[in-house]
CSV table of C-alpha atoms in Angstrom, one decimal:
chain,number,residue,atom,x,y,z
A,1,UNK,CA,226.4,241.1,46.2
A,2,UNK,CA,229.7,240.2,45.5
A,3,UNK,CA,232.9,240.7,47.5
A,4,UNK,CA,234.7,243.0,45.4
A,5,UNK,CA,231.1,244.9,44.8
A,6,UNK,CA,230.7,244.8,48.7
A,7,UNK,CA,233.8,246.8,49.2
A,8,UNK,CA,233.3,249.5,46.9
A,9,UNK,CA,230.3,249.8,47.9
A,10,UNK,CA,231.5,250.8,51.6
A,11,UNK,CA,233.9,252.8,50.3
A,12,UNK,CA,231.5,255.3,49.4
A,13,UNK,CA,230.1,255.8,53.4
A,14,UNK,CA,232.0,258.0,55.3
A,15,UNK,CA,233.3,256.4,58.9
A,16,UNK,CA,230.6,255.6,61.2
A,17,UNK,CA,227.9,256.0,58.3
A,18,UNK,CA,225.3,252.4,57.7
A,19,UNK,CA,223.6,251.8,55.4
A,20,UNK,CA,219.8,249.6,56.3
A,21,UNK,CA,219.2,246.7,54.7
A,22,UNK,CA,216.9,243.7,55.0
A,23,UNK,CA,217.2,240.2,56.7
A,24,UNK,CA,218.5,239.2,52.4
A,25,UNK,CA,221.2,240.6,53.3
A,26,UNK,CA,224.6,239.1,55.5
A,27,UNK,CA,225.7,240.6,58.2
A,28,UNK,CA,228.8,242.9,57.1
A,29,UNK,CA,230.5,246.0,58.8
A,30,UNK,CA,228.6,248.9,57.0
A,31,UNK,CA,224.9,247.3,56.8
A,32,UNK,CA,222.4,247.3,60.0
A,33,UNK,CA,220.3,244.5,59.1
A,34,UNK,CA,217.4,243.1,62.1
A,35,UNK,CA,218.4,240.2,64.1
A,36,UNK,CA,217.4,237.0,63.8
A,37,UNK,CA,213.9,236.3,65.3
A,38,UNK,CA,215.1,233.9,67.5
A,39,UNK,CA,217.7,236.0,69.0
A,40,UNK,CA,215.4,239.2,69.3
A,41,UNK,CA,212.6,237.2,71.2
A,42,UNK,CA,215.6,236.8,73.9
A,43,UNK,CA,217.1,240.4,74.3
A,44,UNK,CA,214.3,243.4,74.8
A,45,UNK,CA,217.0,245.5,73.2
A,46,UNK,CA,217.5,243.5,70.0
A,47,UNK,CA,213.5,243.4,69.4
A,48,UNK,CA,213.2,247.1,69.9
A,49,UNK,CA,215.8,247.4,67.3
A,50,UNK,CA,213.9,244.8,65.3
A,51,UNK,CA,211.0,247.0,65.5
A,52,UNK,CA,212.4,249.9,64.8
A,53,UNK,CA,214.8,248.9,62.0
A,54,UNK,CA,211.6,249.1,58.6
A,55,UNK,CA,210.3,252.3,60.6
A,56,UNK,CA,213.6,253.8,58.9
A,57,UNK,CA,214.1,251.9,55.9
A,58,UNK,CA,210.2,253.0,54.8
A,59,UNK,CA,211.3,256.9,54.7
A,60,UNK,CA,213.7,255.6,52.0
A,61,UNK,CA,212.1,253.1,50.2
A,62,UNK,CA,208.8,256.1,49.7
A,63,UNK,CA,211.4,258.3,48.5
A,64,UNK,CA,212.7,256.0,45.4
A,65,UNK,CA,209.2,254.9,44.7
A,66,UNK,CA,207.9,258.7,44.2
A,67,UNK,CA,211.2,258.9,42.4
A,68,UNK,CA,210.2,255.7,40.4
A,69,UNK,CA,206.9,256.6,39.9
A,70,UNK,CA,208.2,260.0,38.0
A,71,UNK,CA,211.1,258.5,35.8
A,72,UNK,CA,209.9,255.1,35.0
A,73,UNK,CA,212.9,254.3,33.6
A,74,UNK,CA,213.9,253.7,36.8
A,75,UNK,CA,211.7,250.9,37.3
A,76,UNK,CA,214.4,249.2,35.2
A,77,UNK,CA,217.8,248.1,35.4
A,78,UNK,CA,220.4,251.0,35.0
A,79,UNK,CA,223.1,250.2,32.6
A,80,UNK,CA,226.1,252.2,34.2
A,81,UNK,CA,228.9,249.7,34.6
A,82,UNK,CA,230.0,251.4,38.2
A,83,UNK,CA,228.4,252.0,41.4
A,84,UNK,CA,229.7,256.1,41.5
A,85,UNK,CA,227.7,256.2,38.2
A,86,UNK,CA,224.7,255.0,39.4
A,87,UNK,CA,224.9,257.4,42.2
A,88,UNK,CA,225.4,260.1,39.9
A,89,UNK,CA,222.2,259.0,37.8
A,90,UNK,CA,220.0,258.6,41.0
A,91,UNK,CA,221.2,262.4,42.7
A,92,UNK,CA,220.6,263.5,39.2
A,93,UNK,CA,216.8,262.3,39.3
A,94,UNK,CA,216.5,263.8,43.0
A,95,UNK,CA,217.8,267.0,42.0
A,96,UNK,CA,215.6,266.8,39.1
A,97,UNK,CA,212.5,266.4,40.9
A,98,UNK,CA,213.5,269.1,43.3
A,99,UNK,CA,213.4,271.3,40.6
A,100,UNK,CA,210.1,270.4,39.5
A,101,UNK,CA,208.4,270.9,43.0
A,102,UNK,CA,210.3,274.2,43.2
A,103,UNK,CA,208.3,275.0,39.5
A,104,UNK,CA,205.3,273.2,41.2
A,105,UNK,CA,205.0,270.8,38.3
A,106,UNK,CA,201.3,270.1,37.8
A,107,UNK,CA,202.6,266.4,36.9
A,108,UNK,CA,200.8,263.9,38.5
A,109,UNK,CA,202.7,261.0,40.5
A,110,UNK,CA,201.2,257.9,39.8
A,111,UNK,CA,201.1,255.4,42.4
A,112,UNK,CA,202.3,257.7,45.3
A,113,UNK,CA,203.1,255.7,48.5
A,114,UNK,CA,203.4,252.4,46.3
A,115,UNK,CA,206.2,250.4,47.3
A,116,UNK,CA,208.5,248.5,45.0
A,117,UNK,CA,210.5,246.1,46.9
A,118,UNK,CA,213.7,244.3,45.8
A,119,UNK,CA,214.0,240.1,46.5
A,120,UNK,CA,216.2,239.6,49.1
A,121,UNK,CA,219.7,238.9,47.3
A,122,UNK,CA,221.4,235.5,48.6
A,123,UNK,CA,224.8,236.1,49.4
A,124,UNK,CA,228.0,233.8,49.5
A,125,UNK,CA,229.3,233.3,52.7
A,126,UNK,CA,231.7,235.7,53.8
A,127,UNK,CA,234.8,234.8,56.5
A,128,UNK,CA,234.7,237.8,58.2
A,129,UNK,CA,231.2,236.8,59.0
A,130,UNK,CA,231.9,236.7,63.1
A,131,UNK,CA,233.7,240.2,62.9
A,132,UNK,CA,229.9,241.5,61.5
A,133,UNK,CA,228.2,240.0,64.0
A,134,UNK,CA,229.7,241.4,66.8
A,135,UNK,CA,229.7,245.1,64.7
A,136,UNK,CA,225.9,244.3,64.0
A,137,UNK,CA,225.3,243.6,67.6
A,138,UNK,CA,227.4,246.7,69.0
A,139,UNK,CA,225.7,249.1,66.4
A,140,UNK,CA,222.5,247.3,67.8
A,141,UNK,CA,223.2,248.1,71.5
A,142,UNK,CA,224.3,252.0,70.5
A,143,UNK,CA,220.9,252.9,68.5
A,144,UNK,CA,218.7,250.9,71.6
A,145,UNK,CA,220.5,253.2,74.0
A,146,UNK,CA,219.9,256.4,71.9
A,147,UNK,CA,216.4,255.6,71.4
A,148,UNK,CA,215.6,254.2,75.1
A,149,UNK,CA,217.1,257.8,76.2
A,150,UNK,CA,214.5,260.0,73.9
A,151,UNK,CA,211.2,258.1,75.8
């Protein structure tokens, strides 16, 4: 992902809004990616988080594969030229299939709980790199706590 791609991108979160990604991904101020292996192994806090991290992104990635599996042209690449654009096509899809389970569409959805993955996308190195890390680590900390204070 590119740096000018990277920062429209974030544009579209609202303040204090992440978005998950997976260890293909660097390290920047609006992704929670896990934590290298290494430095999970060392902090109880960082593995829980490690653990915990595809536990959220799964709820997601079933979503857009029942969504893929229904409009197969989404198994594709999307030829909008801008990021709003392709949001626009993909919340036209969801509201779509909203609408057919309000109808109860009889239409079968192949593949249901089949997951299509993306590669991991290599990513030029960034200079604000330290800045992330510290972000990524604080984020890390915050969600720990919340979720050490619900057991």
């Amino acid at each position: 992902m590119r740096l000018n791609t990277r920062c429209r991108l974030s544009g579209f979160l609202p303040p204090g809004k992440h978005l998950t990604a997976d260890t293909g991904y660097k390290i920047w101020d609006h992704m929670l990616t896990p934590f290298p292996e290494a430095e999970a192994l060392q902090d109880s806090r960082k593995r829980l988080y490690n653990y915990l991290h595809p536990k959220t992104r799964i709820v997601v990635e079933c979503a857009f594969g029942r969504l893929k599996d229904r409009f197969r042209i989404l198994l594709g690449k999307l030829e909008q030229k801008s990021a709003g654009h392709v949001c626009k096509v993909v919340i036209g899809f969801v509201v779509l299939h909203n609408l057919f389970l309000l109808v109860q569409d009889e239409m079968e959805i192949l593949g249901v709980g089949l997951l299509i993955g993306d590669a991991p996308v290599s990513v030029a190195e960034d200079p604000r790199e330290n800045e992330h890390v510290i972000c990524h680590d604080r984020q890390a900390r915050y969600y720990s706590n919340i979720l050490m204070m619900r057991d």
